[in-house]
Amino acid sequence: MRTHRIAAIGGDGIGIEVVAAGLRVLDELQRADGGFRLDVTSFDWGSDYYRRHGVMMPADGLATLRDFAAIYFGAVGSLDVPDHISLWGLRIAICQGFDQYANVRPARVLPGLASPLRDCPPGALDWVIVRENSEGEYSGIGGRAHRGLPEETAVESAVFTRTGVDRIMRFAFDLARSRPRKHLTVVTKSNAQRHGMVMWDEIAREVGRDYPDVTVVKELVDAMTVRMVLRPEAIDVVVATNLHADILSDLAAALAGSIGIAPTANLDPQRRYPSMFEPIHGSAFDIAGKGLANPIGAFWTASMMLEHLGETSAAKRLMAAIEEVTARGPRTRDLGGDARTDDVTAAVCDALAGAAVR
Ligand code: ATP
């Protein structure tokens, strides 16, 4: 039997709830599939851990995670721990420590769900946003001086390296090439940001020469928001910087129906380190602890993780079960229903069990 070692980190808020739900669904999937086993170890790292230990994860946290095949992650963020501690202490520490430079965010209107866009025929919104995940605006370079004084100064530098841009560009071109439309939109802001963004444009042109079969469109990030809303069918794969893609992918998730359904993969495409899979939503403290979180994003995330592990048929089977449930319900409140996390989880488990019998 093929066995994959998985590290599960719920983190904070609804992250803990949706990862627990995802693990239930993965248990059912292993029973239904019969061809593989997930050996899951759960870690209680996050803001509660921080309150007890003064750190978001132990000092040897990365060394502990190193030998896992993949990391199944929930969300971090809480009301009383500053974001820069919770985010940088856990999620970004893992992404950067394991050089997970490609952040992949599919957005698609699942069966039975509606886009808030008035004119969005079925199939029109089927995108994958590739976010540069290791440098750019989130490289943490900068500082503050003269704190509290009128002349206080803060500098936040965006860092773009040829290596970093080249590798994310190649990843995005490869992904575009693997999809039927072979279409890539390169997003920058090179009209206003004259250095890093102009280098992005240049490298996109250079790398594009190796992919003559991929159609490339160049778009400024502000114009891209308009295109996403008005011409969703004109988009296939998108590549953008850490900040730009962060914003665009939240918009994409909302346009696809709800932030509660969207998944993301933080990949080390060279597979030197474990990759990390998480729903794109945060810890959502307004609904945490109430059993109301939509677990679909965490389930889709699990399907992406299985795909990465080479369990392609199980990944497809899970996706089919998810789509069966989005099509006929139950649905959580963010999708206009009144179901609870547990109801949706049970329905996906039933769909998987039913699929095993058929
Ligand atoms: P972050 O700042 O880390 O992005 P957040 O906790 O501020 O996270 P998001 O997760 O981005 O918020 O979500 C915004 C709102 O969308 C939440 O407050 C919640 O109401 C809703 N939401 C997010 N995820 C879900 C979900 N899985 N199910 C239902 N509602 C959700």
CSV table of C-alpha atoms and ligand atoms in Angstrom, one decimal:
chain,number,residue,atom,x,y,z
A,1,MET,CA,0.0,0.0,0.0
A,2,ARG,CA,1.3,3.5,-0.9
A,3,THR,CA,1.7,5.5,2.4
A,4,HIS,CA,2.2,9.3,2.6
A,5,ARG,CA,3.2,11.0,5.8
A,6,ILE,CA,1.1,14.2,6.3
A,7,ALA,CA,1.6,17.0,8.8
A,8,ALA,CA,-1.7,18.6,9.8
A,9,ILE,CA,-1.6,22.1,11.3
A,10,GLY,CA,-5.1,23.5,12.0
A,11,GLY,CA,-3.6,26.8,13.3
A,12,ASP,CA,-6.3,29.2,14.6
A,13,GLY,CA,-10.0,29.9,14.5
A,14,ILE,CA,-11.9,28.1,11.7
A,15,GLY,CA,-8.6,26.7,10.4
A,16,ILE,CA,-8.8,24.1,13.2
A,17,GLU,CA,-12.4,23.2,12.4
A,18,VAL,CA,-11.9,22.9,8.6
A,19,VAL,CA,-8.7,20.8,8.9
A,20,ALA,CA,-10.5,18.4,11.3
A,21,ALA,CA,-13.3,18.2,8.7
A,22,GLY,CA,-10.8,17.6,5.9
A,23,LEU,CA,-9.1,14.8,7.8
A,24,ARG,CA,-12.5,13.1,8.3
A,25,VAL,CA,-13.2,13.3,4.6
A,26,LEU,CA,-9.6,12.0,3.8
A,27,ASP,CA,-10.3,9.0,6.1
A,28,GLU,CA,-13.4,8.2,4.2
A,29,LEU,CA,-11.6,8.6,0.9
A,30,GLN,CA,-8.9,6.1,2.0
A,31,ARG,CA,-11.6,3.6,2.9
A,32,ALA,CA,-13.3,4.1,-0.5
A,33,ASP,CA,-10.2,4.1,-2.6
A,34,GLY,CA,-8.2,1.3,-0.8
A,35,GLY,CA,-5.0,2.0,-2.7
A,36,PHE,CA,-3.2,4.4,-0.4
A,37,ARG,CA,-2.8,5.4,3.2
A,38,LEU,CA,-2.2,8.8,4.8
A,39,ASP,CA,-0.1,8.7,8.0
A,40,VAL,CA,-1.2,11.9,9.6
A,41,THR,CA,0.5,13.7,12.5
A,42,SER,CA,-1.3,16.7,13.9
A,43,PHE,CA,0.5,19.7,15.4
A,44,ASP,CA,-1.2,22.2,17.8
A,45,TRP,CA,0.9,25.2,16.5
A,46,GLY,CA,-0.7,28.5,16.2
A,47,SER,CA,-1.8,31.4,18.4
A,48,ASP,CA,-2.8,29.3,21.4
A,49,TYR,CA,0.6,27.7,21.3
A,50,TYR,CA,2.1,31.2,21.2
A,51,ARG,CA,0.2,32.2,24.3
A,52,ARG,CA,1.7,29.2,26.1
A,53,HIS,CA,5.2,29.2,24.7
A,54,GLY,CA,5.9,32.7,23.3
A,55,VAL,CA,6.4,31.3,19.8
A,56,MET,CA,4.0,30.1,17.1
A,57,MET,CA,5.9,26.8,16.6
A,58,PRO,CA,8.9,25.2,18.3
A,59,ALA,CA,12.4,26.3,17.3
A,60,ASP,CA,12.9,23.0,15.5
A,61,GLY,CA,9.5,23.2,13.8
A,62,LEU,CA,10.9,23.2,10.3
A,63,ALA,CA,13.2,20.3,11.0
A,64,THR,CA,10.2,18.4,12.4
A,65,LEU,CA,8.2,19.1,9.2
A,66,ARG,CA,11.1,18.4,6.9
A,67,ASP,CA,10.4,14.7,6.4
A,68,PHE,CA,6.7,14.8,5.7
A,69,ALA,CA,5.4,14.4,2.2
A,70,ALA,CA,3.0,17.3,2.5
A,71,ILE,CA,1.6,19.8,5.1
A,72,TYR,CA,-2.2,20.2,5.4
A,73,PHE,CA,-2.7,23.7,6.9
A,74,GLY,CA,-5.8,25.6,8.2
A,75,ALA,CA,-5.3,29.3,8.9
A,76,VAL,CA,-3.5,31.6,11.3
A,77,GLY,CA,-4.6,34.9,12.8
A,78,SER,CA,-6.2,35.8,16.1
A,79,LEU,CA,-7.6,38.9,17.8
A,80,ASP,CA,-4.9,39.2,20.5
A,81,VAL,CA,-1.7,38.1,18.6
A,82,PRO,CA,-0.5,40.7,16.1
A,83,ASP,CA,-0.7,39.5,12.5
A,84,HIS,CA,3.0,40.0,11.9
A,85,ILE,CA,3.8,37.5,14.7
A,86,SER,CA,1.1,34.9,13.8
A,87,LEU,CA,1.7,35.1,10.0
A,88,TRP,CA,5.5,35.4,10.0
A,89,GLY,CA,5.9,33.0,12.9
A,90,LEU,CA,4.2,30.1,11.2
A,91,ARG,CA,2.7,30.3,7.8
A,92,ILE,CA,5.3,32.5,6.1
A,93,ALA,CA,8.1,30.8,8.1
A,94,ILE,CA,7.1,27.5,6.5
A,95,CYS,CA,6.6,28.9,3.0
A,96,GLN,CA,10.0,30.6,3.1
A,97,GLY,CA,11.8,28.0,5.0
A,98,PHE,CA,10.8,25.3,2.5
A,99,ASP,CA,11.2,27.6,-0.5
A,100,GLN,CA,7.5,27.1,-1.5
A,101,TYR,CA,7.9,29.7,-4.2
A,102,ALA,CA,4.8,28.8,-6.3
A,103,ASN,CA,1.5,29.6,-4.7
A,104,VAL,CA,-1.3,28.1,-6.9
A,105,ARG,CA,-4.9,29.2,-6.5
A,106,PRO,CA,-7.6,27.7,-8.7
A,107,ALA,CA,-10.9,29.6,-8.9
A,108,ARG,CA,-13.9,27.9,-10.6
A,109,VAL,CA,-17.6,28.2,-10.1
A,110,LEU,CA,-18.5,24.7,-8.8
A,111,PRO,CA,-21.7,23.0,-9.9
A,112,GLY,CA,-24.8,24.4,-8.1
A,113,LEU,CA,-23.0,27.6,-7.0
A,114,ALA,CA,-23.5,31.0,-8.5
A,115,SER,CA,-21.0,33.8,-9.2
A,116,PRO,CA,-22.0,37.2,-8.0
A,117,LEU,CA,-21.3,38.3,-11.5
A,118,ARG,CA,-24.6,38.9,-13.4
A,119,ASP,CA,-23.3,37.5,-16.7
A,120,CYS,CA,-21.2,34.5,-16.0
A,121,PRO,CA,-22.2,31.5,-18.0
A,122,PRO,CA,-21.2,28.1,-16.8
A,123,GLY,CA,-17.5,27.4,-17.5
A,124,ALA,CA,-16.7,31.1,-18.1
A,125,LEU,CA,-14.8,31.5,-14.8
A,126,ASP,CA,-12.2,28.8,-14.6
A,127,TRP,CA,-8.9,30.3,-13.6
A,128,VAL,CA,-5.6,29.4,-11.9
A,129,ILE,CA,-3.8,32.2,-10.3
A,130,VAL,CA,0.0,31.7,-9.8
A,131,ARG,CA,1.4,33.8,-7.0
A,132,GLU,CA,5.1,34.4,-6.6
A,133,ASN,CA,5.5,33.3,-3.0
A,134,SER,CA,9.1,33.8,-1.9
A,135,GLU,CA,10.0,37.5,-2.5
A,136,GLY,CA,8.5,40.6,-4.0
A,137,GLU,CA,6.6,42.9,-1.6
A,138,TYR,CA,6.5,40.3,1.2
A,139,SER,CA,10.3,39.8,1.5
A,140,GLY,CA,10.3,41.5,4.8
A,141,ILE,CA,13.1,43.9,3.9
A,142,GLY,CA,12.8,47.3,5.4
A,143,GLY,CA,12.6,49.0,8.8
A,144,ARG,CA,11.3,51.8,10.9
A,145,ALA,CA,13.3,54.7,12.4
A,146,HIS,CA,12.4,57.6,14.8
A,147,ARG,CA,9.5,55.6,16.2
A,148,GLY,CA,6.8,57.8,17.7
A,149,LEU,CA,8.3,61.1,16.5
A,150,PRO,CA,6.8,63.3,13.8
A,151,GLU,CA,9.7,62.3,11.5
A,152,GLU,CA,9.0,58.6,12.0
A,153,THR,CA,10.0,56.7,8.8
A,154,ALA,CA,9.0,53.3,7.5
A,155,VAL,CA,10.5,51.6,4.5
A,156,GLU,CA,9.1,48.5,3.0
A,157,SER,CA,11.2,47.3,0.0
A,158,ALA,CA,9.9,44.9,-2.7
A,159,VAL,CA,12.7,42.6,-3.8
A,160,PHE,CA,12.7,40.9,-7.2
A,161,THR,CA,15.5,38.6,-8.3
A,162,ARG,CA,16.0,37.2,-11.8
A,163,THR,CA,16.1,33.7,-10.3
A,164,GLY,CA,12.8,34.3,-8.5
A,165,VAL,CA,11.0,35.8,-11.4
A,166,ASP,CA,12.4,33.3,-13.9
A,167,ARG,CA,11.3,30.3,-12.0
A,168,ILE,CA,7.8,31.5,-11.2
A,169,MET,CA,7.4,32.5,-14.9
A,170,ARG,CA,8.5,29.0,-16.1
A,171,PHE,CA,6.1,27.4,-13.6
A,172,ALA,CA,3.2,29.5,-14.9
A,173,PHE,CA,4.1,28.9,-18.5
A,174,ASP,CA,4.3,25.1,-17.8
A,175,LEU,CA,0.9,25.2,-16.1
A,176,ALA,CA,-0.7,27.2,-18.9
A,177,ARG,CA,0.8,24.7,-21.4
A,178,SER,CA,-0.9,21.8,-19.5
A,179,ARG,CA,-4.4,23.3,-19.8
A,180,PRO,CA,-6.6,23.2,-22.9
A,181,ARG,CA,-6.5,26.9,-23.6
A,182,LYS,CA,-2.8,27.4,-23.2
A,183,HIS,CA,-3.3,31.1,-22.2
A,184,LEU,CA,-1.3,33.1,-19.7
A,185,THR,CA,-2.0,36.6,-18.4
A,186,VAL,CA,1.2,38.3,-17.0
A,187,VAL,CA,0.1,40.9,-14.4
A,188,THR,CA,2.4,43.8,-13.4
A,189,LYS,CA,2.3,47.4,-12.6
A,190,SER,CA,5.2,48.4,-14.8
A,191,ASN,CA,3.7,51.7,-15.8
A,192,ALA,CA,4.2,53.0,-12.3
A,193,GLN,CA,6.8,50.7,-10.7
A,194,ARG,CA,9.7,51.2,-13.0
A,195,HIS,CA,12.3,48.7,-11.8
A,196,GLY,CA,11.1,45.4,-10.5
A,197,MET,CA,7.9,45.3,-12.6
A,198,VAL,CA,9.8,46.3,-15.7
A,199,MET,CA,12.1,43.3,-15.0
A,200,TRP,CA,9.1,41.1,-14.7
A,201,ASP,CA,7.9,42.2,-18.1
A,202,GLU,CA,11.3,41.5,-19.6
A,203,ILE,CA,11.7,38.1,-18.1
A,204,ALA,CA,8.1,37.2,-19.2
A,205,ARG,CA,9.1,38.0,-22.7
A,206,GLU,CA,12.3,36.0,-22.5
A,207,VAL,CA,10.7,32.9,-21.0
A,208,GLY,CA,7.8,33.2,-23.4
A,209,ARG,CA,10.1,32.5,-26.3
A,210,ASP,CA,10.5,28.9,-24.9
A,211,TYR,CA,6.7,28.5,-25.0
A,212,PRO,CA,5.6,29.5,-28.5
A,213,ASP,CA,2.4,27.4,-28.0
A,214,VAL,CA,1.2,29.5,-25.1
A,215,THR,CA,-0.7,32.8,-25.8
A,216,VAL,CA,0.5,35.6,-23.5
A,217,VAL,CA,-1.4,38.7,-22.6
A,218,LYS,CA,0.2,41.5,-20.5
A,219,GLU,CA,-2.1,43.3,-18.1
A,220,LEU,CA,-1.7,46.0,-15.5
A,221,VAL,CA,-3.0,44.9,-12.1
A,222,ASP,CA,-5.7,47.7,-11.9
A,223,ALA,CA,-6.9,46.8,-15.4
A,224,MET,CA,-6.9,43.1,-14.4
A,225,THR,CA,-9.5,43.7,-11.7
A,226,VAL,CA,-11.8,45.2,-14.4
A,227,ARG,CA,-11.1,42.3,-16.8
A,228,MET,CA,-11.9,39.7,-14.0
A,229,VAL,CA,-15.3,41.3,-13.4
A,230,LEU,CA,-16.2,42.1,-17.0
A,231,ARG,CA,-14.6,39.4,-19.1
A,232,PRO,CA,-14.0,36.3,-17.0
A,233,GLU,CA,-13.9,34.1,-20.0
A,234,ALA,CA,-10.8,36.0,-21.3
A,235,ILE,CA,-8.7,34.6,-18.4
A,236,ASP,CA,-7.1,31.2,-18.0
A,237,VAL,CA,-3.8,31.1,-16.0
A,238,VAL,CA,-2.6,34.3,-14.3
A,239,VAL,CA,0.9,35.0,-12.9
A,240,ALA,CA,1.5,37.9,-10.6
A,241,THR,CA,3.7,39.1,-7.7
A,242,ASN,CA,3.2,38.1,-4.1
A,243,LEU,CA,1.1,41.2,-3.3
A,244,HIS,CA,-0.8,41.5,-6.6
A,245,ALA,CA,-1.8,37.9,-6.7
A,246,ASP,CA,-2.8,37.9,-3.0
A,247,ILE,CA,-5.3,40.6,-3.8
A,248,LEU,CA,-6.5,39.2,-7.1
A,249,SER,CA,-7.0,35.7,-5.7
A,250,ASP,CA,-9.3,37.0,-3.0
A,251,LEU,CA,-11.3,38.7,-5.7
A,252,ALA,CA,-11.2,35.5,-7.7
A,253,ALA,CA,-12.5,33.5,-4.8
A,254,ALA,CA,-15.4,35.9,-4.2
A,255,LEU,CA,-16.3,36.0,-7.9
A,256,ALA,CA,-16.3,32.1,-7.9
A,257,GLY,CA,-19.0,32.1,-5.2
A,258,SER,CA,-17.4,32.4,-1.7
A,259,ILE,CA,-14.0,32.7,-0.1
A,260,GLY,CA,-15.0,29.6,1.8
A,261,ILE,CA,-14.6,27.3,-1.2
A,262,ALA,CA,-11.2,28.3,-2.6
A,263,PRO,CA,-8.0,26.2,-2.1
A,264,THR,CA,-4.4,27.0,-2.5
A,265,ALA,CA,-1.1,25.1,-2.8
A,266,ASN,CA,2.3,26.4,-1.7
A,267,LEU,CA,4.6,24.4,-3.8
A,268,ASP,CA,8.2,23.7,-4.0
A,269,PRO,CA,8.0,22.5,-7.6
A,270,GLN,CA,11.5,20.9,-7.3
A,271,ARG,CA,10.2,18.7,-4.4
A,272,ARG,CA,13.3,19.4,-2.3
A,273,TYR,CA,10.9,20.2,0.7
A,274,PRO,CA,7.3,19.4,1.6
A,275,SER,CA,4.7,21.5,0.0
A,276,MET,CA,1.9,23.1,2.0
A,277,PHE,CA,-1.8,23.0,1.1
A,278,GLU,CA,-4.4,25.4,2.7
A,279,PRO,CA,-7.8,27.0,2.1
A,280,ILE,CA,-7.3,30.6,1.1
A,281,HIS,CA,-9.6,31.9,3.8
A,282,GLY,CA,-8.3,33.1,7.1
A,283,SER,CA,-9.2,32.2,10.7
A,284,ALA,CA,-12.5,34.1,10.4
A,285,PHE,CA,-13.0,34.9,14.1
A,286,ASP,CA,-16.5,36.1,13.5
A,287,ILE,CA,-17.7,32.5,12.9
A,288,ALA,CA,-15.0,30.5,14.7
A,289,GLY,CA,-16.1,28.0,17.3
A,290,LYS,CA,-19.7,28.0,16.0
A,291,GLY,CA,-19.5,25.1,13.6
A,292,LEU,CA,-20.5,27.4,10.7
A,293,ALA,CA,-17.4,27.4,8.6
A,294,ASN,CA,-17.7,26.1,5.1
A,295,PRO,CA,-15.2,23.2,4.8
A,296,ILE,CA,-15.4,23.0,1.0
A,297,GLY,CA,-12.2,25.1,0.6
A,298,ALA,CA,-10.3,22.7,2.9
A,299,PHE,CA,-11.7,19.7,1.0
A,300,TRP,CA,-10.7,21.1,-2.4
A,301,THR,CA,-7.3,21.8,-0.8
A,302,ALA,CA,-7.1,18.1,0.2
A,303,SER,CA,-7.8,17.2,-3.4
A,304,MET,CA,-4.9,19.4,-4.6
A,305,MET,CA,-2.6,17.7,-2.0
A,306,LEU,CA,-3.6,14.3,-3.2
A,307,GLU,CA,-2.8,15.4,-6.8
A,308,HIS,CA,0.6,16.5,-5.6
A,309,LEU,CA,1.2,13.2,-3.9
A,310,GLY,CA,0.5,11.4,-7.2
A,311,GLU,CA,-2.9,10.0,-6.0
A,312,THR,CA,-4.6,11.4,-9.1
A,313,SER,CA,-7.6,9.1,-9.1
A,314,ALA,CA,-8.3,9.7,-5.4
A,315,ALA,CA,-8.0,13.5,-6.0
A,316,LYS,CA,-10.5,13.3,-8.8
A,317,ARG,CA,-12.9,11.1,-6.8
A,318,LEU,CA,-12.8,13.7,-3.9
A,319,MET,CA,-13.4,16.5,-6.3
A,320,ALA,CA,-16.4,14.7,-7.8
A,321,ALA,CA,-17.8,14.1,-4.3
A,322,ILE,CA,-17.3,17.8,-3.5
A,323,GLU,CA,-19.1,18.8,-6.7
A,324,GLU,CA,-22.0,16.4,-6.0
A,325,VAL,CA,-22.5,18.2,-2.6
A,326,THR,CA,-22.2,21.7,-4.0
A,327,ALA,CA,-24.7,20.8,-6.7
A,328,ARG,CA,-27.4,19.4,-4.4
A,329,GLY,CA,-26.5,20.7,-0.9
A,330,PRO,CA,-26.3,20.9,2.0
A,331,ARG,CA,-24.7,24.3,1.9
A,332,THR,CA,-23.3,26.5,4.6
A,333,ARG,CA,-24.5,30.1,5.3
A,334,ASP,CA,-21.9,31.8,3.1
A,335,LEU,CA,-23.4,29.9,0.1
A,336,GLY,CA,-27.0,30.9,1.1
A,337,GLY,CA,-27.8,27.7,3.0
A,338,ASP,CA,-28.2,26.9,6.7
A,339,ALA,CA,-26.0,23.8,7.0
A,340,ARG,CA,-23.2,23.4,9.5
A,341,THR,CA,-19.7,22.3,8.9
A,342,ASP,CA,-20.6,18.8,10.1
A,343,ASP,CA,-23.5,18.5,7.7
A,344,VAL,CA,-21.4,19.3,4.7
A,345,THR,CA,-18.6,17.0,5.9
A,346,ALA,CA,-21.1,14.1,6.4
A,347,ALA,CA,-22.6,14.7,2.9
A,348,VAL,CA,-19.1,14.6,1.2
A,349,CYS,CA,-18.3,11.4,3.2
A,350,ASP,CA,-21.6,9.9,2.1
A,351,ALA,CA,-20.9,10.9,-1.5
A,352,LEU,CA,-17.5,9.1,-1.2
A,353,ALA,CA,-19.0,6.0,0.4
A,354,GLY,CA,-21.7,6.0,-2.3
A,355,ALA,CA,-19.1,6.3,-5.0
A,356,ALA,CA,-17.2,3.3,-3.5
A,357,VAL,CA,-20.4,1.1,-3.8
A,358,ARG,CA,-21.3,2.2,-7.4
B,1,ATP,P1,-7.2,36.9,6.9
B,1,ATP,O1,-7.0,38.3,7.4
B,1,ATP,O2,-6.2,36.0,7.3
B,1,ATP,O3,-7.4,36.9,5.4
B,1,ATP,P2,-9.8,36.9,8.2
B,1,ATP,O4,-10.1,36.0,9.4
B,1,ATP,O5,-9.8,38.4,8.4
B,1,ATP,O6,-8.5,36.3,7.5
B,1,ATP,P3,-11.1,35.8,5.9
B,1,ATP,O7,-10.8,34.4,6.2
B,1,ATP,O8,-10.4,36.5,4.8
B,1,ATP,O9,-11.0,36.7,7.2
B,1,ATP,O10,-12.6,35.9,5.6
B,1,ATP,C1,-13.4,37.1,5.7
B,1,ATP,C2,-14.8,36.7,6.1
B,1,ATP,O11,-15.4,35.7,5.2
B,1,ATP,C3,-14.8,36.0,7.4
B,1,ATP,O12,-14.8,36.9,8.5
B,1,ATP,C4,-16.0,35.1,7.4
B,1,ATP,O13,-17.2,35.8,7.7
B,1,ATP,C5,-16.1,34.7,5.9
B,1,ATP,N1,-15.5,33.4,5.7
B,1,ATP,C6,-14.2,33.1,5.4
B,1,ATP,N2,-14.0,31.8,5.3
B,1,ATP,C7,-15.1,31.2,5.5
B,1,ATP,C8,-15.6,29.9,5.5
B,1,ATP,N3,-14.7,28.8,5.3
B,1,ATP,N4,-16.9,29.6,5.7
B,1,ATP,C9,-17.7,30.7,5.9
B,1,ATP,N5,-17.4,31.9,5.9
B,1,ATP,C10,-16.1,32.2,5.7
